[in-house]
Amino acid sequence: MLDYKLLEALATVIECDGFERAGDALGLSQSAVSQRIKALEIRLGQPVLLRHPHLQPTPAGRRLLNHYQQVQLLERDLRGTLPTLEEASPRLRIALNADSLATWWADTIGRFCQSEGLLLDIVIEDQDVGLKRLRDGDVAACLCASAQPIAGARCVPLGKMLYHPCATPDYIERYFSQGLSADAFQRAPAIVFGPHDQLQHRFLAQVGYHGAFPYHLCPSSEGFLRLAAAGMGYGMMPWMQVAPWVEKGLLASLAPEQPLEIPLYWHFWRHSGQVLERLTQVLGEARLQ
Amino acid sequence: MLDYKLLEALATVIECDGFERAGDALGLSQSAVSQRIKALEIRLGQPVLLRHPHLQPTPAGRRLLNHYQQVQLLERDLRGTLPTLEEASPRLRIALNADSLATWWADTIGRFCQSEGLLLDIVIEDQDVGLKRLRDGDVAACLCASAQPIAGARCVPLGKMLYHPCATPDYIERYFSQGLSADAFQRAPAIVFGPHDQLQHRFLAQVGYHGAFPYHLCPSSEGFLRLAAAGMGYGMMPWMQVAPWVEKGLLASLAPEQPLEIPLYWHFWRHSGQVLERLTQVLGEARLQ
């Protein structure tokens, strides 16, 4: 049997991003935490942590963390049937796309988390990195736009989100009064989430433009909206996020007839216990378009 | 004289997070981009890029990127006086705290960016990492709560933001109907931004509680607000972000009389050209409380 105190030390060091903070969280000295990590590495015959360029688990460490999380979830189910075993609930670590978190996610699962006493550890990632984290065992579930299956995980379609290229009416008048022309796209600053963001390119391809364009980089859903509302650019935004802004006349779509449809999929490890199964059921009721 | 084509290749590989995308952006083949990086490494006698665990500059590469950005900003000033030199404007890479980006930032600098044709490359970091990125030359400026000076950089105070611990009225009634007791803090789930987030601890210390507490981890300003509004927890939020929610009765402060005041400082490299000086002047007019 594994010594779960050692795994707990590893999980806490990663979660707290430091030995000293992990010690505080566990009520241990920093050196006691180090000793537990060392004991784990001796037991395993290889390192579980990398210190540089920043604190992170090795691939072996990740597999241990994944296992630890699964055991915690199973214990959670057990405690449901043996209430006297009560203990602080484990945090469920999941990767989400930023736009879901900024819109429908909390409203959909809030009541469920309250009634289950479930705590979340949310990581914001685009789909490629999110699925990689799931494969590495760093998260127990991943919500993203990719249907690509992961061995050992289930993939449930949740519907889709509609995206519109939005900007202020002033901005649209300034750059696009002649329509969605190549000349306009070459001059009008866009807002792009990050280097992996393909929404902007997909929208431009859809309207027949394939050239270069100026853009701001802004890795935040809320920041995206704020930059657009300040007249700094246009960007692809979830309709459910911008609709109230459009109703008030603060933002408008450049292409009201041509939204992009982005599907959403929920990937999660099988055999991680009932709480993930029940959460999946709640998500299925989200009724995205 | 350095060959700036090589530096441009390095900057583009980092910005696009890949050789193939960098080639697309520069109108070059992937192998031509690789050759430029190799030529730079031969010239320098050491690597400029690390491939694992993900694509990133070495410390030497970072210094080159910082220099490249400074030269771009100086060229920008030059083009202001020699308009025939016109070229796509460089993106100004800056680190911001998530709460500023979710609130006052875009409204304050939007008009300035429009009139200057300035594009931003925004990185969201807490203060420790943001200042480290500035020191490493990865960003040209950093907005954060630390006044800690960086050699070679200027530090300008911008005022402060007020934070309140907020939750839904239902949530407050459920957990805090007996006031801010130790028992309540042990049971009431909090929402914490990440392992480096000290706001929650500072609030608890301010009201005399020093024990453990359950919490969700959510590294997004907007997500924070959504989780709280869905009744999942209470968290420290900028008053300027939650005020409309409080007015509508959707959220309320747990401690209306005891806000935390977080100062904000703008750090930027001296001698990076006039655009940063002018941007700094605009930020000085933000009139945060």
Coordinates of C-alpha atoms in Angstrom, one line a residue:
Chain A
M1 CA 0.0 0.0 0.0
L2 CA 1.2 3.5 -0.8
D3 CA 1.8 5.9 2.0
Y4 CA -0.8 8.5 1.2
K5 CA 0.7 11.1 3.6
L6 CA 3.6 11.3 1.0
L7 CA 1.1 11.8 -1.9
E8 CA -0.7 14.4 0.1
A9 CA 2.6 16.3 0.6
L10 CA 3.2 16.2 -3.1
A11 CA -0.3 17.3 -4.0
T12 CA -0.1 20.2 -1.5
V13 CA 3.3 21.4 -2.7
I14 CA 2.0 21.6 -6.2
E15 CA -1.3 23.2 -5.2
C16 CA 0.3 25.7 -2.9
D17 CA 3.2 26.2 -5.4
G18 CA 5.9 26.0 -2.6
F19 CA 7.2 24.0 0.2
E20 CA 6.7 26.6 2.9
R21 CA 3.1 27.3 2.0
A22 CA 2.5 23.6 1.7
G23 CA 3.9 23.2 5.2
D24 CA 1.5 25.9 6.5
A25 CA -1.4 24.2 4.8
L26 CA -0.5 20.8 6.3
G27 CA 0.5 22.0 9.7
L28 CA 4.1 20.8 9.1
S29 CA 7.5 22.4 8.9
Q30 CA 9.0 23.0 5.5
S31 CA 11.6 20.4 6.2
A32 CA 9.0 17.8 7.1
V33 CA 7.4 18.4 3.8
S34 CA 10.7 18.1 2.0
Q35 CA 11.4 14.8 3.8
R36 CA 8.0 13.4 2.7
I37 CA 8.8 14.3 -0.9
K38 CA 12.2 12.7 -0.6
A39 CA 10.7 9.6 0.9
L40 CA 8.3 9.4 -2.0
E41 CA 11.2 9.8 -4.5
I42 CA 13.2 7.0 -2.8
R43 CA 10.2 4.7 -2.8
L44 CA 9.7 5.4 -6.5
G45 CA 13.4 5.5 -7.5
Q46 CA 12.9 8.7 -9.5
P47 CA 12.1 12.4 -9.0
V48 CA 8.5 13.5 -8.6
L49 CA 9.2 17.2 -8.7
L50 CA 11.0 19.6 -11.0
R51 CA 12.2 22.8 -9.4
H52 CA 13.1 24.7 -12.6
P53 CA 12.0 26.7 -14.4
H54 CA 9.2 26.5 -11.9
L55 CA 7.8 24.0 -9.4
Q56 CA 6.0 21.2 -11.3
P57 CA 5.5 17.4 -11.1
T58 CA 7.6 15.1 -13.3
P59 CA 5.6 12.8 -15.5
A60 CA 5.9 10.2 -12.8
G61 CA 4.8 12.8 -10.2
R62 CA 1.8 13.6 -12.4
R63 CA 0.7 9.9 -12.5
L64 CA 0.9 9.8 -8.7
L65 CA -1.2 13.0 -8.5
N66 CA -3.8 11.6 -10.8
H67 CA -4.0 8.5 -8.8
Y68 CA -4.2 10.5 -5.5
Q69 CA -7.1 12.6 -7.0
Q70 CA -8.9 9.4 -8.0
V71 CA -8.5 7.9 -4.6
Q72 CA -9.8 11.1 -3.0
L73 CA -12.9 11.0 -5.2
L74 CA -13.6 7.4 -4.3
E75 CA -13.1 8.2 -0.6
R76 CA -15.7 10.9 -1.1
D77 CA -18.2 8.4 -2.4
L78 CA -17.4 6.1 0.6
R79 CA -18.0 9.0 3.0
G80 CA -21.4 9.5 1.5
T81 CA -22.3 6.0 2.7
L82 CA -20.3 6.3 6.0
P83 CA -21.0 9.8 7.1
T84 CA -18.9 9.4 10.3
L85 CA -15.8 9.3 8.1
E86 CA -16.3 13.0 7.5
E87 CA -13.3 15.1 6.4
A88 CA -12.7 18.2 4.4
S89 CA -14.0 17.6 0.9
P90 CA -11.3 17.2 -1.8
R91 CA -11.0 19.9 -4.5
L92 CA -12.0 18.6 -7.9
R93 CA -9.3 19.8 -10.4
I94 CA -10.8 20.6 -13.8
A95 CA -9.6 22.5 -16.9
L96 CA -12.2 24.9 -18.4
N97 CA -12.1 27.2 -21.4
A98 CA -12.2 30.8 -20.3
D99 CA -15.4 31.7 -22.1
S100 CA -17.5 29.0 -20.4
L101 CA -16.2 30.1 -17.0
A102 CA -17.1 33.7 -17.9
T103 CA -20.6 32.8 -18.9
W104 CA -22.8 29.7 -18.2
W105 CA -20.5 27.4 -16.1
A106 CA -21.2 28.7 -12.5
D107 CA -24.9 29.1 -13.0
T108 CA -25.2 25.5 -14.2
I109 CA -23.1 23.8 -11.5
G110 CA -23.4 26.2 -8.6
R111 CA -26.3 24.6 -6.8
F112 CA -24.8 21.1 -7.3
C113 CA -21.5 22.2 -5.7
Q114 CA -23.4 23.7 -2.8
S115 CA -25.5 20.7 -2.1
E116 CA -22.6 18.2 -2.5
G117 CA -20.1 20.5 -0.6
L118 CA -17.9 20.1 -3.6
L119 CA -14.9 22.4 -4.0
L120 CA -13.3 23.1 -7.4
D121 CA -9.8 23.8 -8.4
I122 CA -10.3 25.5 -11.8
V123 CA -7.5 25.7 -14.4
I124 CA -8.1 27.8 -17.5
E125 CA -6.7 26.3 -20.6
D126 CA -7.5 26.2 -24.3
Q127 CA -8.4 22.8 -25.7
D128 CA -5.0 21.5 -26.7
V129 CA -3.4 22.2 -23.3
G130 CA -6.5 21.2 -21.4
L131 CA -6.7 17.7 -23.0
K132 CA -2.9 17.3 -22.5
R133 CA -3.4 18.0 -18.8
L134 CA -6.2 15.4 -18.7
R135 CA -4.0 12.8 -20.4
D136 CA -1.1 13.6 -18.0
G137 CA -3.5 13.1 -15.0
D138 CA -3.1 16.7 -13.9
V139 CA -6.9 17.4 -14.0
A140 CA -9.8 15.0 -13.6
A141 CA -11.9 16.6 -16.3
C142 CA -11.6 19.0 -19.2
L143 CA -14.3 21.2 -20.8
C144 CA -13.2 22.2 -24.3
A145 CA -14.1 22.4 -28.0
S146 CA -12.4 19.2 -29.1
A147 CA -14.1 15.9 -29.4
Q148 CA -10.8 14.1 -29.7
P149 CA -11.1 11.1 -27.3
I150 CA -8.6 10.3 -24.6
A151 CA -7.9 6.7 -23.7
G152 CA -9.5 5.9 -20.3
A153 CA -11.7 9.0 -20.4
R154 CA -15.3 9.6 -21.5
C155 CA -16.3 12.4 -23.8
V156 CA -19.8 13.9 -23.5
P157 CA -21.1 16.6 -26.0
L158 CA -22.7 19.5 -24.2
G159 CA -24.0 21.5 -27.1
K160 CA -22.4 24.6 -28.6
M161 CA -21.7 28.3 -28.1
L162 CA -22.3 30.9 -30.7
Y163 CA -19.6 33.5 -31.3
H164 CA -19.9 36.9 -33.0
P165 CA -17.2 39.3 -34.1
C166 CA -18.1 42.3 -31.9
A167 CA -16.9 45.9 -31.5
T168 CA -18.5 49.3 -30.6
P169 CA -20.8 50.9 -33.2
D170 CA -18.2 53.7 -33.5
Y171 CA -15.5 51.3 -34.2
I172 CA -17.5 49.5 -36.9
E173 CA -18.4 52.8 -38.5
R174 CA -14.7 53.9 -38.5
Y175 CA -13.3 50.7 -40.0
F176 CA -16.1 48.8 -41.6
S177 CA -18.4 51.5 -43.1
Q178 CA -17.5 50.0 -46.5
G179 CA -18.3 46.4 -45.4
L180 CA -16.0 43.5 -44.5
S181 CA -13.3 44.4 -47.1
A182 CA -9.7 43.1 -47.3
D183 CA -8.6 46.7 -46.9
A184 CA -10.6 47.1 -43.7
F185 CA -9.2 43.9 -42.2
Q186 CA -5.7 45.0 -42.9
R187 CA -6.2 48.2 -40.9
A188 CA -8.7 47.3 -38.1
P189 CA -7.1 46.1 -34.9
A190 CA -8.5 42.8 -33.8
I191 CA -8.4 41.3 -30.3
V192 CA -7.0 37.7 -30.1
F193 CA -7.0 35.5 -27.0
G194 CA -3.5 34.0 -27.5
P195 CA -1.3 32.3 -30.1
H196 CA -3.5 29.2 -30.1
D197 CA -6.7 31.1 -30.6
Q198 CA -8.1 30.0 -34.0
L199 CA -11.5 31.8 -33.7
Q200 CA -10.3 35.0 -35.4
H201 CA -8.7 33.1 -38.2
R202 CA -11.8 31.0 -38.7
F203 CA -14.0 34.0 -38.9
L204 CA -11.7 35.8 -41.4
A205 CA -11.5 32.6 -43.5
Q206 CA -15.3 32.3 -43.4
V207 CA -15.6 35.8 -44.9
G208 CA -12.9 35.1 -47.5
Y209 CA -10.0 37.0 -46.0
H210 CA -6.6 35.2 -45.6
G211 CA -4.1 38.0 -45.2
A212 CA -2.3 39.5 -42.1
F213 CA -4.1 41.8 -39.7
P214 CA -3.1 43.9 -36.7
Y215 CA -4.2 42.6 -33.3
H216 CA -4.0 43.0 -29.6
L217 CA -3.2 39.9 -27.5
C218 CA -5.5 39.6 -24.4
P219 CA -5.7 36.2 -22.6
S220 CA -8.9 37.1 -20.6
S221 CA -12.6 36.8 -21.5
E222 CA -13.5 39.8 -19.4
G223 CA -10.5 41.8 -20.7
F224 CA -11.5 40.9 -24.2
L225 CA -14.9 42.5 -23.6
R226 CA -13.4 45.5 -21.9
L227 CA -10.9 46.2 -24.7
A228 CA -13.7 45.9 -27.3
A229 CA -16.1 48.1 -25.3
A230 CA -13.3 50.8 -25.0
G231 CA -13.1 50.9 -28.9
M232 CA -9.7 49.2 -29.1
G233 CA -10.6 46.4 -31.5
Y234 CA -13.1 43.8 -32.5
G235 CA -13.0 40.2 -31.3
M236 CA -14.8 36.9 -31.4
M237 CA -17.1 36.8 -28.3
P238 CA -19.7 34.3 -27.0
W239 CA -23.1 35.7 -27.8
M240 CA -24.4 34.8 -24.3
Q241 CA -21.6 37.1 -22.9
V242 CA -22.1 40.1 -25.3
A243 CA -25.9 40.0 -25.7
P244 CA -26.6 42.4 -22.9
W245 CA -23.9 44.8 -24.2
V246 CA -25.5 44.6 -27.7
E247 CA -29.0 45.2 -26.3
K248 CA -27.7 48.4 -24.7
G249 CA -26.1 49.5 -27.9
L250 CA -22.5 49.4 -26.4
L251 CA -21.4 46.7 -28.8
A252 CA -22.6 45.3 -32.1
S253 CA -21.7 42.3 -34.4
L254 CA -19.7 42.9 -37.6
A255 CA -21.5 39.9 -39.1
P256 CA -24.8 39.3 -37.5
E257 CA -25.8 36.6 -40.0
Q258 CA -22.6 34.6 -39.7
P259 CA -21.9 33.5 -36.2
L260 CA -19.3 30.8 -35.6
E261 CA -20.6 27.7 -33.8
I262 CA -18.2 26.2 -31.3
P263 CA -19.1 22.8 -29.9
L264 CA -18.3 22.0 -26.3
Y265 CA -17.3 18.6 -24.9
W266 CA -16.8 17.4 -21.4
H267 CA -14.0 14.9 -21.0
F268 CA -13.5 13.1 -17.7
W269 CA -11.7 10.0 -16.3
R270 CA -13.9 6.9 -16.0
H271 CA -13.8 5.2 -12.6
S272 CA -13.2 8.5 -10.8
G273 CA -16.2 8.0 -8.6
Q274 CA -19.8 9.1 -8.5
V275 CA -19.4 12.8 -8.0
L276 CA -17.9 13.2 -11.5
E277 CA -20.8 11.1 -12.9
R278 CA -23.4 13.3 -11.1
L279 CA -21.6 16.5 -12.1
T280 CA -21.6 15.2 -15.7
Q281 CA -25.4 14.7 -15.5
V282 CA -25.8 18.3 -14.2
L283 CA -23.7 19.6 -17.1
G284 CA -25.8 17.7 -19.6
E285 CA -28.8 19.8 -18.4
A286 CA -27.0 23.0 -19.3
R287 CA -28.9 23.1 -22.6
L288 CA -26.4 25.1 -24.5
Q289 CA -27.8 25.9 -27.9
Chain B
M1 CA 25.4 45.6 -35.6
L2 CA 23.0 42.8 -34.7
D3 CA 21.0 41.1 -37.5
Y4 CA 17.5 42.2 -36.6
K5 CA 15.9 39.6 -39.0
L6 CA 17.2 37.0 -36.6
L7 CA 15.8 38.7 -33.5
E8 CA 12.5 39.1 -35.4
A9 CA 12.4 35.4 -36.0
L10 CA 13.0 34.7 -32.3
A11 CA 10.3 37.2 -31.2
T12 CA 7.9 35.7 -33.7
V13 CA 8.5 32.1 -32.6
I14 CA 7.8 33.0 -29.0
E15 CA 4.8 35.2 -29.8
C16 CA 3.3 32.5 -32.1
D17 CA 4.4 29.7 -29.8
G18 CA 5.7 27.6 -32.7
F19 CA 8.0 27.5 -35.7
E20 CA 5.3 26.8 -38.2
R21 CA 3.0 29.5 -37.1
A22 CA 6.0 31.9 -36.9
G23 CA 6.8 31.0 -40.5
D24 CA 3.3 31.8 -41.6
A25 CA 3.4 35.1 -39.8
L26 CA 6.7 36.1 -41.4
G27 CA 6.0 34.6 -44.8
L28 CA 8.9 32.2 -44.4
S29 CA 9.1 28.4 -44.4
Q30 CA 9.4 26.6 -41.1
S31 CA 13.0 25.6 -41.9
A32 CA 14.0 29.2 -42.8
V33 CA 12.8 30.2 -39.3
S34 CA 14.8 27.4 -37.8
Q35 CA 17.9 28.5 -39.7
R36 CA 17.5 32.1 -38.4
I37 CA 17.2 30.8 -34.8
K38 CA 20.3 28.6 -35.4
A39 CA 22.3 31.6 -36.9
L40 CA 21.4 33.6 -33.8
E41 CA 22.6 30.9 -31.5
I42 CA 25.8 30.5 -33.4
R43 CA 26.4 34.2 -33.3
L44 CA 25.7 34.2 -29.5
G45 CA 27.5 31.0 -28.7
Q46 CA 24.6 29.7 -26.7
P47 CA 21.0 28.6 -27.0
V48 CA 18.2 31.2 -27.2
L49 CA 15.2 28.8 -27.0
L50 CA 14.2 26.0 -24.8
R51 CA 11.9 23.4 -26.4
H52 CA 10.9 21.6 -23.2
P53 CA 8.7 21.5 -21.2
H54 CA 7.3 24.2 -23.6
L55 CA 8.8 26.7 -26.1
Q56 CA 10.4 29.5 -24.2
P57 CA 13.4 31.8 -24.4
T58 CA 16.6 31.0 -22.4
P59 CA 17.7 33.9 -20.1
A60 CA 20.0 35.0 -23.0
G61 CA 17.1 34.8 -25.4
R62 CA 15.0 36.9 -23.0
R63 CA 17.6 39.6 -22.9
L64 CA 17.6 39.7 -26.7
L65 CA 13.8 39.9 -26.8
N66 CA 13.9 42.8 -24.3
H67 CA 16.4 44.6 -26.5
Y68 CA 14.4 43.9 -29.6
Q69 CA 11.3 45.3 -28.0
Q70 CA 13.1 48.4 -26.9
V71 CA 14.5 49.0 -30.4
Q72 CA 11.0 48.6 -31.8
L73 CA 9.6 51.2 -29.4
L74 CA 12.4 53.6 -30.4
E75 CA 11.7 53.0 -34.1
R76 CA 8.1 53.8 -33.3
D77 CA 9.2 57.2 -32.1
L78 CA 11.4 57.7 -35.1
R79 CA 8.5 56.9 -37.4
G80 CA 6.4 59.6 -35.7
T81 CA 8.9 62.1 -37.0
L82 CA 9.5 60.3 -40.4
P83 CA 6.0 59.2 -41.4
T84 CA 7.2 57.7 -44.7
L85 CA 9.0 55.0 -42.6
E86 CA 5.5 53.6 -41.9
E87 CA 5.2 50.0 -40.9
A88 CA 2.9 47.8 -38.8
S89 CA 3.0 49.1 -35.2
P90 CA 4.8 46.8 -32.7
R91 CA 2.8 45.3 -29.9
L92 CA 3.7 46.6 -26.5
R93 CA 4.0 43.6 -24.1
I94 CA 2.8 44.4 -20.6
A95 CA 1.9 42.4 -17.5
L96 CA -1.3 43.3 -15.7
N97 CA -3.1 42.1 -12.7
A98 CA -6.4 40.4 -13.7
D99 CA -8.6 42.7 -11.7
S100 CA -7.4 45.8 -13.4
L101 CA -7.9 44.3 -16.8
A102 CA -11.5 43.3 -15.7
T103 CA -12.3 46.8 -14.5
W104 CA -10.7 50.2 -15.2
W105 CA -7.8 49.4 -17.5
A106 CA -9.4 49.5 -21.0
D107 CA -11.6 52.5 -20.3
T108 CA -8.5 54.4 -19.2
I109 CA -6.2 53.6 -22.1
G110 CA -8.6 52.8 -24.9
R111 CA -8.7 56.2 -26.5
F112 CA -4.9 56.6 -26.2
C113 CA -4.3 53.2 -27.9
Q114 CA -6.7 54.1 -30.7
S115 CA -5.1 57.5 -31.4
E116 CA -1.6 56.2 -31.3
G117 CA -2.4 53.0 -33.2
L118 CA -0.8 51.1 -30.3
L119 CA -1.4 47.4 -30.1
L120 CA -1.0 45.6 -26.8
D121 CA 0.2 42.1 -25.9
I122 CA -1.3 41.6 -22.4
V123 CA 0.0 39.0 -20.0
I124 CA -1.9 38.4 -16.8
E125 CA 0.3 37.8 -13.8
D126 CA 0.2 38.4 -10.1
Q127 CA 2.8 40.9 -8.8
D128 CA 5.7 38.5 -8.1
V129 CA 5.7 36.9 -11.5
G130 CA 4.9 40.1 -13.3
L131 CA 7.9 41.9 -11.8
K132 CA 10.1 38.9 -12.5
R133 CA 9.0 39.1 -16.1
L134 CA 9.9 42.8 -16.2
R135 CA 13.3 42.1 -14.7
D136 CA 13.9 39.3 -17.2
G137 CA 13.0 41.7 -20.1
D138 CA 10.0 39.6 -21.1
V139 CA 7.6 42.6 -20.7
A140 CA 8.2 46.3 -21.1
A141 CA 5.9 47.3 -18.2
C142 CA 4.1 45.7 -15.3
L143 CA 1.0 46.9 -13.4
C144 CA 0.8 45.4 -9.9
A145 CA 0.4 45.9 -6.2
S146 CA 4.1 45.9 -5.3
A147 CA 6.2 49.1 -5.0
Q148 CA 9.4 47.1 -5.0
P149 CA 11.7 48.9 -7.4
I150 CA 13.5 47.2 -10.3
A151 CA 16.9 48.5 -11.4
G152 CA 16.6 50.3 -14.7
A153 CA 12.8 50.7 -14.3
R154 CA 10.6 53.5 -13.1
C155 CA 7.8 52.9 -10.6
V156 CA 4.8 55.2 -10.6
P157 CA 2.0 54.9 -8.0
L158 CA -1.5 54.9 -9.6
G159 CA -3.7 55.0 -6.5
K160 CA -5.5 52.0 -5.0
M161 CA -8.4 49.6 -5.5
L162 CA -10.8 48.7 -2.7
Y163 CA -11.7 45.1 -2.1
H164 CA -14.7 43.6 -0.3
P165 CA -15.4 40.0 0.6
C166 CA -18.6 39.4 -1.3
A167 CA -21.2 36.6 -1.7
T168 CA -24.9 36.3 -2.4
P169 CA -27.3 37.5 0.4
D170 CA -28.5 33.8 0.6
Y171 CA -24.9 32.6 1.1
I172 CA -24.3 35.2 3.8
E173 CA -27.5 34.3 5.6
R174 CA -26.6 30.6 5.4
Y175 CA -23.0 30.8 6.8
F176 CA -22.7 34.2 8.5
S177 CA -26.0 34.8 10.2
Q178 CA -24.1 34.6 13.5
G179 CA -21.4 37.1 12.3
L180 CA -17.8 36.5 11.2
S181 CA -17.1 33.7 13.6
A182 CA -14.3 31.2 13.5
D183 CA -16.8 28.4 13.2
A184 CA -18.4 30.1 10.1
F185 CA -15.0 30.6 8.4
Q186 CA -14.2 26.9 8.9
R187 CA -17.3 25.9 7.1
A188 CA -18.0 28.6 4.5
P189 CA -16.3 27.9 1.1
A190 CA -14.2 30.8 0.0
I191 CA -13.0 31.5 -3.6
V192 CA -9.3 32.1 -4.0
F193 CA -7.5 33.3 -7.2
G194 CA -4.5 31.0 -6.9
P195 CA -1.7 29.8 -4.6
H196 CA -0.1 33.3 -4.6
D197 CA -3.4 35.1 -3.7
Q198 CA -2.9 36.8 -0.3
L199 CA -6.1 38.8 -0.3
Q200 CA -8.2 36.2 1.3
H201 CA -5.6 35.6 4.1
R202 CA -5.2 39.3 4.7
F203 CA -9.0 39.7 5.1
L204 CA -9.2 36.8 7.5
A205 CA -6.2 38.1 9.5
Q206 CA -7.9 41.5 9.6
V207 CA -11.0 40.0 11.2
G208 CA -8.8 37.9 13.6
Y209 CA -9.1 34.5 12.0
H210 CA -5.9 32.5 11.4
G211 CA -7.1 28.9 10.9
A212 CA -7.7 26.8 7.8
F213 CA -10.8 27.3 5.6
P214 CA -12.3 25.4 2.6
Y215 CA -11.9 27.1 -0.8
H216 CA -12.4 26.9 -4.5
L217 CA -9.4 27.9 -6.7
C218 CA -10.4 30.1 -9.7
P219 CA -7.8 32.0 -11.6
S220 CA -10.2 34.4 -13.4
S221 CA -11.7 37.7 -12.3
E222 CA -14.9 37.1 -14.2
G223 CA -15.0 33.5 -13.0
F224 CA -14.6 34.7 -9.4
L225 CA -17.7 36.9 -9.8
R226 CA -19.7 34.1 -11.5
L227 CA -18.9 31.5 -8.8
A228 CA -19.8 34.0 -6.1
A229 CA -23.0 35.0 -7.9
A230 CA -24.0 31.3 -8.2
G231 CA -23.8 31.0 -4.4
M232 CA -20.6 28.8 -4.5
G233 CA -18.5 30.9 -2.1
Y234 CA -17.4 34.3 -1.0
G235 CA -14.3 36.0 -2.3
M236 CA -12.3 39.3 -2.3
M237 CA -13.5 41.4 -5.2
P238 CA -12.7 44.9 -6.4
W239 CA -15.5 47.2 -5.4
M240 CA -15.6 48.8 -8.8
Q241 CA -16.3 45.4 -10.3
V242 CA -19.0 44.2 -7.8
A243 CA -20.8 47.6 -7.1
P244 CA -23.4 47.1 -9.9
W245 CA -24.1 43.5 -8.6
V246 CA -24.4 44.8 -5.0
E247 CA -26.8 47.6 -6.2
K248 CA -29.0 45.0 -7.8
G249 CA -29.0 42.9 -4.6
L250 CA -27.2 40.0 -6.3
L251 CA -24.1 40.2 -4.1
A252 CA -23.3 41.8 -0.8
S253 CA -20.2 42.5 1.3
L254 CA -19.5 40.4 4.4
A255 CA -17.7 43.3 6.0
P256 CA -19.0 46.6 4.5
E257 CA -16.9 48.6 7.0
Q258 CA -13.6 46.8 6.5
P259 CA -12.5 46.9 2.8
L260 CA -8.9 46.0 2.0
E261 CA -7.0 48.8 0.2
I262 CA -4.7 47.5 -2.5
P263 CA -2.3 50.0 -4.0
L264 CA -1.3 49.8 -7.7
Y265 CA 2.0 50.6 -9.2
W266 CA 3.1 50.9 -12.8
H267 CA 6.7 49.7 -13.4
F268 CA 8.3 50.3 -16.8
W269 CA 11.7 50.3 -18.4
R270 CA 13.3 53.7 -18.7
H271 CA 14.6 54.6 -22.1
S272 CA 12.0 52.6 -23.9
G273 CA 10.8 55.5 -26.0
Q274 CA 8.1 58.1 -25.8
V275 CA 5.1 55.9 -26.2
L276 CA 5.6 54.3 -22.8
E277 CA 6.1 57.8 -21.3
R278 CA 2.9 59.0 -22.8
L279 CA 1.0 55.9 -21.8
T280 CA 2.3 56.4 -18.2
Q281 CA 0.9 59.9 -18.3
V282 CA -2.6 58.6 -19.4
L283 CA -2.5 56.0 -16.6
G284 CA -1.7 58.8 -14.1
E285 CA -5.0 60.3 -15.0
A286 CA -7.0 57.1 -14.1
R287 CA -7.7 58.6 -10.7
L288 CA -8.1 55.4 -8.8
Q289 CA -9.3 56.1 -5.3

